[in-house]
Coordinates of C-alpha atoms in Angstrom, one line a residue:
Chain A
X1 CA -46.7 24.4 185.0
X2 CA -47.6 23.0 181.7
X3 CA -48.0 25.3 178.8
X4 CA -48.3 24.3 175.3
X5 CA -48.3 26.5 172.3
X6 CA -46.9 24.4 169.4
X7 CA -48.1 21.0 170.6
X8 CA -51.5 22.1 171.6
X9 CA -53.9 19.7 170.6
X10 CA -51.2 17.5 169.5
X11 CA -52.9 14.3 171.0
X12 CA -56.1 14.8 169.3
X13 CA -56.7 11.9 166.8
X14 CA -56.4 13.1 163.1
X15 CA -54.8 16.4 164.0
X16 CA -52.5 16.0 160.9
X17 CA -55.5 16.6 158.6
X18 CA -56.9 20.0 157.8
X19 CA -60.6 19.4 158.9
X20 CA -59.6 18.3 162.3
X21 CA -57.0 21.0 162.5
X22 CA -59.5 23.6 161.7
X23 CA -62.3 22.2 164.1
X24 CA -59.8 22.7 166.9
X25 CA -59.1 26.3 166.2
X26 CA -56.7 26.0 163.6
X27 CA -56.1 28.6 160.7
X28 CA -58.0 31.3 162.8
X29 CA -54.8 33.4 162.8
X30 CA -54.9 33.4 159.0
X31 CA -58.3 34.8 158.8
X32 CA -57.3 37.5 161.3
X33 CA -53.9 38.5 159.9
X34 CA -55.2 38.7 156.2
X35 CA -58.7 40.3 156.9
X36 CA -57.9 42.6 160.0
X37 CA -54.2 43.3 160.1
X38 CA -51.6 45.1 157.9
X39 CA -48.4 43.2 157.2
X40 CA -46.5 45.7 159.3
X41 CA -49.1 45.1 162.3
X42 CA -48.0 41.5 162.1
X43 CA -44.3 42.2 162.1
X44 CA -44.8 44.4 165.1
X45 CA -46.6 41.8 167.0
X46 CA -43.8 39.3 166.5
X47 CA -41.4 42.0 167.6
X48 CA -43.2 42.7 170.7
X49 CA -43.6 38.9 171.3
X50 CA -39.8 38.6 171.8
X51 CA -39.9 35.4 169.8
X52 CA -36.3 34.3 169.2
X53 CA -35.0 31.9 166.5
X54 CA -35.6 28.2 167.4
X55 CA -33.1 26.9 165.0
X56 CA -30.0 27.5 167.5
X57 CA -28.6 31.0 167.0
X58 CA -31.5 32.6 169.1
X59 CA -31.7 35.7 167.0
X60 CA -34.9 37.9 167.6
X61 CA -37.4 36.8 164.8
X62 CA -39.2 40.2 164.5
X63 CA -35.8 42.1 164.1
X64 CA -34.8 39.7 161.4
X65 CA -38.1 40.3 159.5
X66 CA -37.5 44.0 160.0
X67 CA -34.1 43.8 157.9
X68 CA -36.0 42.9 154.7
X69 CA -35.2 45.3 151.9
X70 CA -38.4 46.9 151.3
X71 CA -36.9 49.3 148.6
X72 CA -35.9 46.3 146.3
X73 CA -38.4 45.7 143.4
X74 CA -37.5 42.2 143.5
X75 CA -40.1 39.4 144.6
X76 CA -39.5 38.5 148.4
X77 CA -39.2 35.0 149.6
X78 CA -39.9 33.1 152.7
X79 CA -37.9 30.0 153.3
X80 CA -38.5 27.4 155.9
X81 CA -35.6 25.8 157.3
X82 CA -36.5 22.1 158.0
X83 CA -33.0 20.8 157.3
X84 CA -32.8 19.6 160.9
X85 CA -29.3 17.9 161.1
X86 CA -27.8 18.9 164.4
X87 CA -27.1 15.4 166.3
X88 CA -29.3 15.3 169.1
X89 CA -32.1 17.3 167.7
X90 CA -35.4 15.7 166.2
X91 CA -38.0 18.3 167.2
X92 CA -38.8 19.6 163.8
X93 CA -39.3 15.9 162.3
X94 CA -41.7 15.5 165.1
X95 CA -43.7 18.6 164.7
X96 CA -44.1 18.3 161.0
X97 CA -45.0 14.5 161.3
X98 CA -47.4 15.3 163.9
X99 CA -48.9 18.7 163.1
X100 CA -47.8 19.8 159.6
X101 CA -50.5 22.5 159.6
X102 CA -49.2 24.4 162.5
X103 CA -46.1 25.2 160.4
X104 CA -48.1 26.1 157.3
X105 CA -50.6 28.3 159.1
X106 CA -47.5 30.1 160.5
X107 CA -46.0 30.3 157.3
X108 CA -49.0 31.8 155.5
X109 CA -49.1 34.5 158.3
X110 CA -45.3 35.1 158.0
X111 CA -45.3 35.3 154.1
X112 CA -48.3 37.9 154.4
X113 CA -46.1 40.0 157.0
X114 CA -43.1 39.7 154.8
X115 CA -44.9 40.6 151.4
X116 CA -43.8 37.0 150.0
X117 CA -45.9 35.5 147.4
X118 CA -43.7 32.3 147.3
X119 CA -42.3 30.2 150.0
X120 CA -40.2 27.1 150.1
X121 CA -39.9 24.3 152.9
X122 CA -36.4 23.1 152.7
X123 CA -36.6 19.5 154.2
X124 CA -33.2 17.3 154.7
X125 CA -33.0 14.3 152.2
X126 CA -33.2 11.9 155.1
X127 CA -36.9 13.1 156.1
X128 CA -38.1 11.9 152.6
X129 CA -41.2 10.7 154.0
X130 CA -42.1 14.1 155.7
X131 CA -42.2 15.5 152.2
X132 CA -45.3 13.5 151.3
X133 CA -46.9 14.5 154.7
X134 CA -46.2 18.2 153.9
X135 CA -47.3 17.9 150.5
X136 CA -50.7 16.3 151.4
X137 CA -51.0 19.1 154.0
X138 CA -50.4 21.6 151.2
X139 CA -52.8 20.0 148.7
X140 CA -55.5 20.2 151.7
X141 CA -54.7 24.0 151.8
X142 CA -55.0 24.8 148.3
X143 CA -58.4 22.9 148.0
X144 CA -59.6 25.0 150.9
X145 CA -58.5 28.2 149.7
X146 CA -55.9 28.8 152.2
X147 CA -53.1 28.7 149.7
X148 CA -53.2 29.8 145.9
X149 CA -54.6 33.0 144.5
X150 CA -56.9 35.2 146.6
X151 CA -56.6 33.5 150.0
X152 CA -59.8 33.6 151.8
X153 CA -60.9 36.5 149.7
X154 CA -58.3 38.9 150.8
X155 CA -56.5 39.6 147.4
X156 CA -53.4 38.1 148.9
X157 CA -51.8 35.4 146.9
X158 CA -49.2 32.6 148.2
X159 CA -47.6 29.5 146.9
X160 CA -45.8 27.1 149.2
X161 CA -43.6 24.4 147.7
X162 CA -41.5 21.5 149.5
X163 CA -37.9 21.2 148.3
X164 CA -36.0 18.2 149.4
X165 CA -32.5 18.2 150.2
X166 CA -29.9 15.3 149.8
X167 CA -28.0 14.9 152.7
X168 CA -25.7 17.6 154.0
X169 CA -25.6 19.0 157.6
X170 CA -24.0 22.2 156.2
X171 CA -27.3 23.2 154.4
X172 CA -28.9 23.9 157.8
X173 CA -26.8 27.2 157.6
X174 CA -29.1 29.7 156.0
X175 CA -26.9 30.8 153.2
X176 CA -25.9 27.2 152.3
X177 CA -29.5 26.3 152.2
X178 CA -30.2 29.0 149.8
X179 CA -27.2 27.9 147.5
X180 CA -28.7 24.3 147.9
X181 CA -32.1 25.7 147.1
X182 CA -30.5 27.2 143.7
X183 CA -29.3 23.8 142.8
X184 CA -25.6 24.2 143.8
X185 CA -23.2 22.8 146.4
X186 CA -24.2 23.9 149.9
X187 CA -21.4 26.3 150.4
X188 CA -22.1 29.1 152.8
X189 CA -22.1 32.6 151.7
X190 CA -20.1 35.6 152.9
X191 CA -22.2 38.0 155.0
X192 CA -22.9 40.8 154.4
X193 CA -25.1 41.0 152.4
X194 CA -27.4 39.0 154.6
X195 CA -30.4 37.0 153.0
X196 CA -32.8 39.8 154.0
X197 CA -31.2 42.0 151.2
X198 CA -29.7 39.3 148.8
X199 CA -31.2 35.9 149.5
X200 CA -32.7 33.4 147.1
X201 CA -31.9 34.3 143.6
X202 CA -30.5 37.6 144.8
X203 CA -33.9 38.7 146.1
X204 CA -34.8 39.8 149.7
X205 CA -35.5 36.6 151.6
X206 CA -36.1 35.5 155.2
X207 CA -35.1 32.0 156.3
X208 CA -36.6 30.8 159.7
X209 CA -36.7 27.5 161.5
X210 CA -39.7 25.2 161.6
X211 CA -40.3 25.8 165.4
X212 CA -40.1 29.5 165.0
X213 CA -42.8 29.6 162.3
X214 CA -45.1 27.3 164.2
X215 CA -45.1 29.8 166.9
X216 CA -46.5 32.8 164.6
X217 CA -50.0 31.4 164.5
X218 CA -50.3 31.7 168.2
X219 CA -48.7 35.1 168.4
X220 CA -51.1 36.5 165.8
X221 CA -54.2 35.0 167.6
X222 CA -53.3 36.2 171.1
X223 CA -51.0 39.0 170.6
X224 CA -47.3 39.5 171.0
X225 CA -47.7 40.8 174.6
X226 CA -49.4 37.6 175.8
X227 CA -46.7 35.7 174.1
X228 CA -44.1 37.8 176.1
X229 CA -45.6 36.9 179.3
X230 CA -44.8 33.2 178.9
X231 CA -41.4 32.2 179.7
X232 CA -38.7 34.2 181.6
X233 CA -36.9 37.6 180.8
X234 CA -35.7 37.6 177.3
X235 CA -36.6 33.9 176.8
X236 CA -40.2 34.3 175.8
X237 CA -42.6 31.6 174.9
X238 CA -42.1 27.8 175.1
X239 CA -39.3 25.5 173.4
X240 CA -39.4 22.1 172.1
X241 CA -36.6 20.0 173.6
X242 CA -35.5 16.7 172.0
X243 CA -34.4 14.6 175.0
X244 CA -32.1 11.5 174.1
X245 CA -29.2 9.5 175.4
X246 CA -29.5 7.5 178.6
X247 CA -32.6 8.5 179.9
X248 CA -35.9 6.6 180.6
X249 CA -38.1 8.5 178.5
X250 CA -36.4 10.0 175.4
X251 CA -38.9 12.1 173.2
X252 CA -39.8 15.6 172.2
X253 CA -41.2 17.7 175.0
X254 CA -42.7 21.4 175.0
X255 CA -41.5 23.3 178.0
X256 CA -42.1 27.0 179.0
X257 CA -38.8 28.5 178.8
X258 CA -37.4 29.0 182.3
X259 CA -38.1 25.2 183.3
X260 CA -35.5 23.9 185.7
X261 CA -33.1 21.4 184.3
X262 CA -33.0 19.1 187.2
X263 CA -36.8 18.8 187.1
X264 CA -36.8 18.2 183.5
X265 CA -34.1 15.5 183.9
X266 CA -35.7 13.7 186.8
X267 CA -39.5 14.3 186.6
X268 CA -41.5 11.4 185.4
X269 CA -43.4 13.8 183.0
X270 CA -40.3 14.5 181.0
X271 CA -37.0 12.6 180.8
X272 CA -37.9 10.3 184.0
X273 CA -34.3 10.2 185.3
X274 CA -31.3 8.3 184.0
X275 CA -31.5 4.8 182.5
X276 CA -30.8 1.8 184.6
X277 CA -30.6 3.7 187.9
X278 CA -27.1 5.0 186.9
X279 CA -25.8 8.4 187.7
X280 CA -25.8 11.4 185.5
X281 CA -22.3 12.4 184.2
X282 CA -22.8 15.2 181.7
X283 CA -25.4 17.0 179.5
X284 CA -25.1 18.5 176.3
X285 CA -28.1 20.9 176.4
X286 CA -28.5 22.3 172.8
X287 CA -27.4 19.9 170.2
X288 CA -23.9 18.4 169.6
X289 CA -22.2 22.0 168.8
X290 CA -22.7 23.4 172.3
X291 CA -20.4 22.8 175.0
X292 CA -20.9 19.7 177.2
X293 CA -21.3 20.5 180.8
X294 CA -20.6 18.2 183.7
X295 CA -23.5 16.9 186.3
X296 CA -22.4 19.8 188.8
X297 CA -22.5 22.6 186.1
X298 CA -25.8 21.4 184.3
X299 CA -27.7 21.3 187.5
X300 CA -26.5 24.6 189.0
X301 CA -24.6 27.5 187.8
X302 CA -21.0 28.4 189.1
X303 CA -22.9 30.8 191.4
X304 CA -25.0 28.2 192.8
X305 CA -28.1 29.1 191.3
X306 CA -30.7 26.6 189.7
X307 CA -29.7 26.0 186.1
X308 CA -33.0 26.6 184.0
X309 CA -33.9 25.8 180.4
X310 CA -33.6 29.3 178.9
X311 CA -31.2 31.3 176.5
X312 CA -29.8 33.3 179.4
X313 CA -29.5 30.5 182.2
X314 CA -27.8 28.0 180.1
X315 CA -25.3 30.5 178.9
X316 CA -24.6 31.8 182.3
X317 CA -20.8 31.6 183.2
X318 CA -20.0 31.9 179.4
X319 CA -18.0 28.9 177.9
X320 CA -16.0 28.4 181.1
X321 CA -18.9 27.2 183.1
X322 CA -21.7 27.4 180.8
X323 CA -23.2 26.4 177.5
X324 CA -26.1 27.2 175.1
X325 CA -29.7 26.6 174.6
X326 CA -29.0 26.0 170.8
X327 CA -31.5 23.9 169.2
X328 CA -32.8 22.1 172.2
X329 CA -31.0 18.7 171.5
X330 CA -30.7 17.5 174.9
X331 CA -28.3 14.6 175.1
X332 CA -27.8 13.0 178.4
X333 CA -24.7 10.8 179.2
X334 CA -24.4 8.4 182.2
X335 CA -21.3 7.5 184.5
X336 CA -20.3 4.7 182.0
X337 CA -20.2 6.9 179.0
X338 CA -16.6 7.7 177.7
X339 CA -16.3 11.5 176.9
X340 CA -13.4 10.9 174.7
X341 CA -14.9 8.4 172.4
X342 CA -18.0 10.7 172.1
X343 CA -15.7 13.8 171.5
X344 CA -14.0 11.8 168.8
X345 CA -17.4 10.8 167.5
X346 CA -18.5 14.3 167.1
X347 CA -15.2 15.3 165.5
X348 CA -15.6 12.8 162.8
X349 CA -19.1 14.2 162.2
X350 CA -17.9 17.8 161.6
X351 CA -14.9 16.5 159.6
X352 CA -17.3 14.7 157.4
X353 CA -19.8 17.6 157.1
X354 CA -17.4 20.6 156.3
X355 CA -18.1 21.8 153.2
X356 CA -14.4 22.4 152.5
X357 CA -14.6 26.0 151.6
X358 CA -12.4 27.6 154.4
X359 CA -9.1 26.1 155.3
X360 CA -9.3 26.6 159.2
X361 CA -12.4 24.2 159.0
X362 CA -11.3 22.0 156.2
X363 CA -7.9 21.3 157.7
X364 CA -8.8 21.8 161.3
X365 CA -11.8 19.4 161.7
X366 CA -9.7 16.6 159.7
X367 CA -6.8 17.2 162.1
X368 CA -8.7 17.1 165.2
X369 CA -10.5 13.9 163.9
X370 CA -7.1 12.2 163.5
X371 CA -5.6 13.3 166.9
X372 CA -8.8 12.2 168.8
X373 CA -8.7 9.1 167.1
X374 CA -5.3 8.2 168.1
X375 CA -6.1 9.2 171.7
X376 CA -9.1 7.1 171.6
X377 CA -7.3 4.2 170.2
X378 CA -4.5 4.4 172.7
X379 CA -1.8 5.9 170.6
X380 CA -2.2 9.3 172.0
X381 CA 0.6 11.5 173.5
X382 CA 0.1 14.0 176.4
X383 CA 0.7 17.0 174.3
X384 CA -2.0 16.0 172.2
X385 CA -4.4 17.3 174.5
X386 CA -3.2 20.9 174.3
X387 CA -2.8 20.6 170.3
X388 CA -6.4 19.8 170.3
X389 CA -7.2 23.0 172.5
X390 CA -4.9 25.0 170.2
X391 CA -6.5 23.7 166.9
X392 CA -10.0 24.4 168.2
X393 CA -9.0 27.9 169.2
X394 CA -7.7 28.5 165.7
X395 CA -10.6 27.3 163.8
X396 CA -13.4 29.2 166.2
X397 CA -14.1 32.7 164.6
X398 CA -11.9 32.2 161.5
X399 CA -14.6 30.7 159.1
X400 CA -17.4 32.0 156.9
X401 CA -20.2 30.1 158.8
X402 CA -20.6 28.7 162.2
X403 CA -19.7 25.0 161.4
X404 CA -16.3 26.0 162.2
X405 CA -17.2 27.2 165.6
X406 CA -19.5 24.2 166.0
X407 CA -16.6 21.9 165.5
X408 CA -14.3 23.6 167.9
X409 CA -16.6 24.3 170.8
X410 CA -17.3 20.5 171.7
X411 CA -13.6 19.5 171.6
X412 CA -12.5 22.5 173.8
X413 CA -15.3 22.0 176.4
X414 CA -14.8 18.3 176.6
X415 CA -11.0 19.1 177.5
X416 CA -12.0 21.8 179.8
X417 CA -14.3 19.7 181.8
X418 CA -13.1 16.1 181.5
X419 CA -9.3 16.5 181.1
X420 CA -8.6 13.6 183.4
X421 CA -10.3 11.2 180.9
X422 CA -8.2 12.3 178.1
X423 CA -5.2 12.1 180.4
X424 CA -6.2 8.4 181.3
X425 CA -6.5 7.5 177.6
X426 CA -2.9 8.7 177.1
X427 CA -1.6 7.1 180.4
X428 CA -3.2 3.7 179.8
X429 CA -3.1 2.8 176.4
X430 CA -3.5 -0.9 177.0
X431 CA -6.6 -0.7 178.7
X432 CA -8.1 1.9 176.1
X433 CA -7.0 -0.4 173.2
X434 CA -8.9 -3.3 174.7
X435 CA -12.1 -1.5 175.4
X436 CA -14.3 -0.6 172.2
X437 CA -17.3 0.6 173.8
X438 CA -18.6 2.3 176.8
X439 CA -16.7 4.1 179.4
X440 CA -13.1 3.5 180.7
X441 CA -14.0 5.3 183.9
X442 CA -14.9 2.2 185.8
X443 CA -11.2 1.6 185.6
X444 CA -10.0 5.0 186.5
X445 CA -11.4 4.4 190.2
X446 CA -9.4 1.2 190.5
Chain B
X1 CA -18.7 14.4 151.5
X2 CA -14.7 14.3 152.0
X3 CA -14.4 10.5 152.1
X4 CA -16.2 10.2 148.8
X5 CA -14.2 10.8 145.8
X6 CA -15.0 10.5 142.1
X7 CA -13.5 7.3 140.9
X8 CA -11.6 7.8 137.7
X9 CA -13.8 5.1 136.0
X10 CA -16.8 7.2 136.6
X11 CA -15.5 9.6 134.3
X12 CA -15.7 7.1 131.3
X13 CA -18.6 7.8 129.5
X14 CA -20.4 4.7 128.6
X15 CA -22.6 6.3 125.8
X16 CA -25.6 4.4 126.9
X17 CA -28.8 5.7 125.8
X18 CA -30.5 7.3 129.1
X19 CA -34.3 8.2 128.7
X20 CA -37.1 8.9 131.1
X21 CA -40.8 7.8 130.3
X22 CA -43.3 10.3 129.5
X23 CA -44.6 10.1 133.1
X24 CA -41.3 10.8 134.6
X25 CA -40.8 13.8 132.1
X26 CA -44.2 15.3 133.3
X27 CA -43.2 14.7 137.0
X28 CA -39.9 16.6 136.1
X29 CA -41.9 19.4 134.6
X30 CA -44.0 19.8 137.4
X31 CA -40.8 20.1 139.8
X32 CA -39.4 22.6 137.4
X33 CA -42.5 24.8 137.5
X34 CA -42.1 25.2 141.3
X35 CA -39.1 27.6 140.6
X36 CA -39.2 31.1 139.0
X37 CA -38.8 31.2 135.3
X38 CA -35.0 31.1 134.4
X39 CA -34.1 29.2 137.7
X40 CA -34.8 25.8 136.5
X41 CA -31.4 24.8 138.0
X42 CA -33.1 24.9 141.4
X43 CA -34.7 21.6 140.2
X44 CA -31.2 20.0 140.0
X45 CA -31.4 18.1 143.3
X46 CA -35.1 16.8 143.0
X47 CA -34.5 15.8 139.4
X48 CA -31.2 14.0 140.3
X49 CA -33.3 12.2 143.1
X50 CA -36.0 11.0 140.6
X51 CA -33.2 10.2 138.2
X52 CA -31.5 7.9 140.9
X53 CA -34.9 6.4 141.5
X54 CA -35.7 5.6 138.1
X55 CA -32.5 4.5 137.0
X56 CA -31.7 1.8 139.3
X57 CA -30.7 3.4 142.6
X58 CA -27.4 4.9 141.6
X59 CA -26.1 7.7 139.2
X60 CA -23.5 7.7 136.5
X61 CA -21.9 10.0 133.8
X62 CA -24.5 9.2 131.3
X63 CA -27.6 9.8 133.6
X64 CA -26.0 12.9 135.0
X65 CA -25.3 14.2 131.6
X66 CA -28.9 13.3 130.5
X67 CA -30.1 15.5 133.6
X68 CA -27.9 18.5 132.6
X69 CA -29.6 18.5 129.2
X70 CA -33.1 18.5 130.8
X71 CA -32.4 21.4 132.9
X72 CA -30.3 23.3 130.0
X73 CA -27.1 23.5 132.4
X74 CA -23.7 22.3 131.8
X75 CA -22.7 18.8 132.9
X76 CA -20.1 20.0 135.4
X77 CA -22.8 21.7 137.3
X78 CA -24.5 18.3 137.7
X79 CA -21.4 16.5 138.7
X80 CA -20.4 19.2 141.6
X81 CA -23.8 18.8 143.2
X82 CA -23.9 14.9 142.8
X83 CA -20.5 14.5 144.5
X84 CA -21.3 17.0 147.3
X85 CA -24.6 15.4 148.8
X86 CA -24.1 12.1 150.6
X87 CA -27.5 10.8 149.3
X88 CA -26.3 10.6 145.8
X89 CA -24.8 7.1 145.1
X90 CA -22.2 7.3 142.3
X91 CA -21.6 3.5 142.3
X92 CA -24.1 0.9 141.9
X93 CA -26.0 0.0 145.2
X94 CA -28.4 -2.8 146.1
X95 CA -32.1 -2.9 146.3
X96 CA -32.1 -2.0 149.8
X97 CA -29.7 0.7 151.0
X98 CA -29.3 0.2 154.6
X99 CA -27.9 3.3 156.6
X100 CA -26.8 2.9 160.0
X101 CA -26.6 6.0 162.0
X102 CA -23.0 6.2 163.7
X103 CA -23.2 9.6 165.4
X104 CA -23.0 10.4 169.0
X105 CA -26.5 9.9 170.5
X106 CA -26.9 6.5 168.4
X107 CA -23.5 5.4 169.2
X108 CA -23.8 5.6 173.1
X109 CA -26.9 3.7 172.7
X110 CA -25.3 0.8 170.7
X111 CA -25.0 2.1 167.0
X112 CA -21.6 0.8 166.5
X113 CA -22.7 -2.8 167.8
X114 CA -25.7 -2.8 165.1
X115 CA -23.3 -2.0 162.6
X116 CA -20.9 -4.7 163.6
X117 CA -23.9 -7.3 163.6
X118 CA -25.1 -6.3 160.3
X119 CA -21.7 -6.5 158.9
X120 CA -21.5 -10.1 160.2
X121 CA -24.9 -11.1 159.3
X122 CA -24.7 -9.9 155.6
X123 CA -21.0 -11.0 155.2
X124 CA -20.1 -7.6 154.0
X125 CA -18.2 -4.5 155.2
X126 CA -19.6 -1.1 155.5
X127 CA -19.8 0.5 152.0
X128 CA -20.2 -2.9 150.1
X129 CA -23.1 -4.5 148.5
X130 CA -24.0 -8.1 148.9
X131 CA -23.4 -10.6 146.1
X132 CA -27.3 -11.0 145.3
X133 CA -27.5 -7.1 145.0
X134 CA -30.1 -7.0 147.7
X135 CA -28.4 -5.2 150.4
X136 CA -25.9 -2.3 150.6
X137 CA -24.4 -1.4 154.0
X138 CA -23.5 2.3 154.8
X139 CA -22.8 4.1 157.9
X140 CA -24.1 7.6 157.8
X141 CA -24.2 10.6 160.2
X142 CA -27.1 11.7 162.4
X143 CA -30.4 10.6 160.8
X144 CA -32.4 13.0 163.2
X145 CA -33.9 10.1 165.2
X146 CA -31.8 10.5 168.1
X147 CA -34.9 9.9 170.6
X148 CA -35.3 6.5 169.3
X149 CA -31.6 5.3 169.0
X150 CA -30.0 3.3 167.6
X151 CA -31.6 3.7 164.2
X152 CA -31.1 2.8 160.9
X153 CA -32.9 4.0 157.5
X154 CA -33.6 1.5 154.7
X155 CA -34.4 3.6 151.5
X156 CA -36.8 5.9 152.8
X157 CA -38.1 4.1 155.8
X158 CA -36.7 4.6 159.5
X159 CA -36.2 1.6 161.8
X160 CA -36.0 2.7 165.5
X161 CA -35.2 1.3 168.9
X162 CA -33.1 -1.4 167.1
X163 CA -31.7 -4.6 168.8
X164 CA -30.5 -7.7 167.3
X165 CA -33.8 -9.7 167.3
X166 CA -35.5 -6.4 165.6
X167 CA -32.6 -6.7 162.9
X168 CA -33.1 -10.3 162.3
X169 CA -36.7 -9.9 161.6
X170 CA -36.2 -6.9 159.2
X171 CA -33.6 -8.6 157.2
X172 CA -35.8 -11.7 157.0
X173 CA -38.8 -9.7 155.9
X174 CA -36.6 -7.8 153.3
X175 CA -35.4 -11.0 151.9
X176 CA -38.8 -12.5 151.6
X177 CA -41.0 -9.6 150.4
X178 CA -40.6 -7.5 147.3
X179 CA -42.1 -4.5 149.0
X180 CA -40.6 -2.4 151.7
X181 CA -42.5 -2.7 155.0
X182 CA -43.8 0.1 157.0
X183 CA -41.9 -0.2 160.4
X184 CA -43.9 -0.4 163.5
X185 CA -44.8 2.9 165.4
X186 CA -42.6 4.6 167.7
X187 CA -43.2 4.1 171.3
X188 CA -42.1 7.7 172.3
X189 CA -44.7 8.9 170.0
X190 CA -47.4 6.8 171.6
X191 CA -46.5 8.0 175.0
X192 CA -46.8 11.7 174.0
X193 CA -50.1 11.1 172.2

């Protein structure tokens, strides 16, 4: 069943502009919230909806909002996290490019619920052209009384500004993002205090992902209970999945949570099967940070149940045989892809992106990078494989922010599920050295 | 970040006069007004971006000191930010900075081949600039366009679903025109619309 919340009306021409967006029901939620609801009522609807953060962690949004320090006399802030940098994820870019007003509508309702009069959208530096699109949309809102002083005659004031980053993966972590927004290096902060108590400029702040905020308008319009009916169990609503890798139809798809992975992969309406008629080898279901799963485990859980695109089903079996929904970056590998090369690639990425604040991450990512480099280039030793597992286990859980975990999980999972490929690399240095691209699996079978 | 270190020569102050036009200064004032009073340091990244754009595509000590003065902060606060973020260039770059994505999804779809081809075609290595100062070639991490891999970014424009023919065409166009051309629309966007 096709269910659209965020990408509803996405195919209407000119939906990027305010007049077309409004003709198709846009900004009704703002009228409803500001004129007929109290801020607490909006928060309670969001709580009822069961909406969970779409940036990766999946933390309940309503709960996060309710932590905001109400006793503080400082101004409150809403910050939209549009620093989408997780490899394999490109849904927020698509959303902001196509329907920027969906995000702004959600931000106005959310700011009202939180009692914030200033909100920032932190866009990653690489998406500079998105800044132009958002600024245009914001300008339209000011012109039509949807932003600024006394919005729609409700005596509520709100300003939204776009802030552009300058290329740092770590700024997707909420406290690093706040540091960056304050004009500093993107070094994550120790928590607690959480941003809801001491965030931007030490004021109560809520940081939410683009997709999370884009859901708020619908929830205000239709009520939290209707939202909670969509999806499966505690995974309510829909999710944008960014599908990429070796599939016939890469792109951004909105699915109802609980959609079967197998159907998503092979259905013509979605990924359309594996490219060039090849066999599926593995999938990373939630962006590069989450564990990779081989074919058998991504299609079905260890218990033999069908794997679904939901927070719970993808996590079924823990990290032994499961993974995470994460940010919804669905990366597909075919039979010819080399897992070792891919793991090395991601390790290099995390090494490059580590902010250098915590020793386990700063030293560990660099160490894993160099060990994987030598395995990939035919200079590995058998004990290197266990060494990698060991390094990964010592990074995990020992750093201020989750980048440490994110660098450790992919390495540990790749070795857990594809140890034979790592061993092959060590045992056949000559073959490995001469092959620079693609898989070496074709040689394993000979 | 880890592979970008301040080279010693950058510490040598050239004592060249840096100044912005009245228009640019007005633009900076607007940016500063987006943040609460006393928090003008928040404008640092946007102002450095403006400075980099206005002052020939890269930053040096003189321009960073100038920015520090504009925002009433110490120069070291500017240096530490400029060295942290990968989009601030501390050495001169060409008119067009070609940034090829090297991360996972692009790599399995041929991102590495694209890089090798560009190196051969432009006769430079990654990190270098052509003699005519037209092109700089950089390998970067995920650009957030994995669905249209392999991709590269030239200044602010994305070029997606790359192959050898497309690259030949893009380079030829950039050589022959003075303006950055808008890339063609993406096929997966059309498919969804």
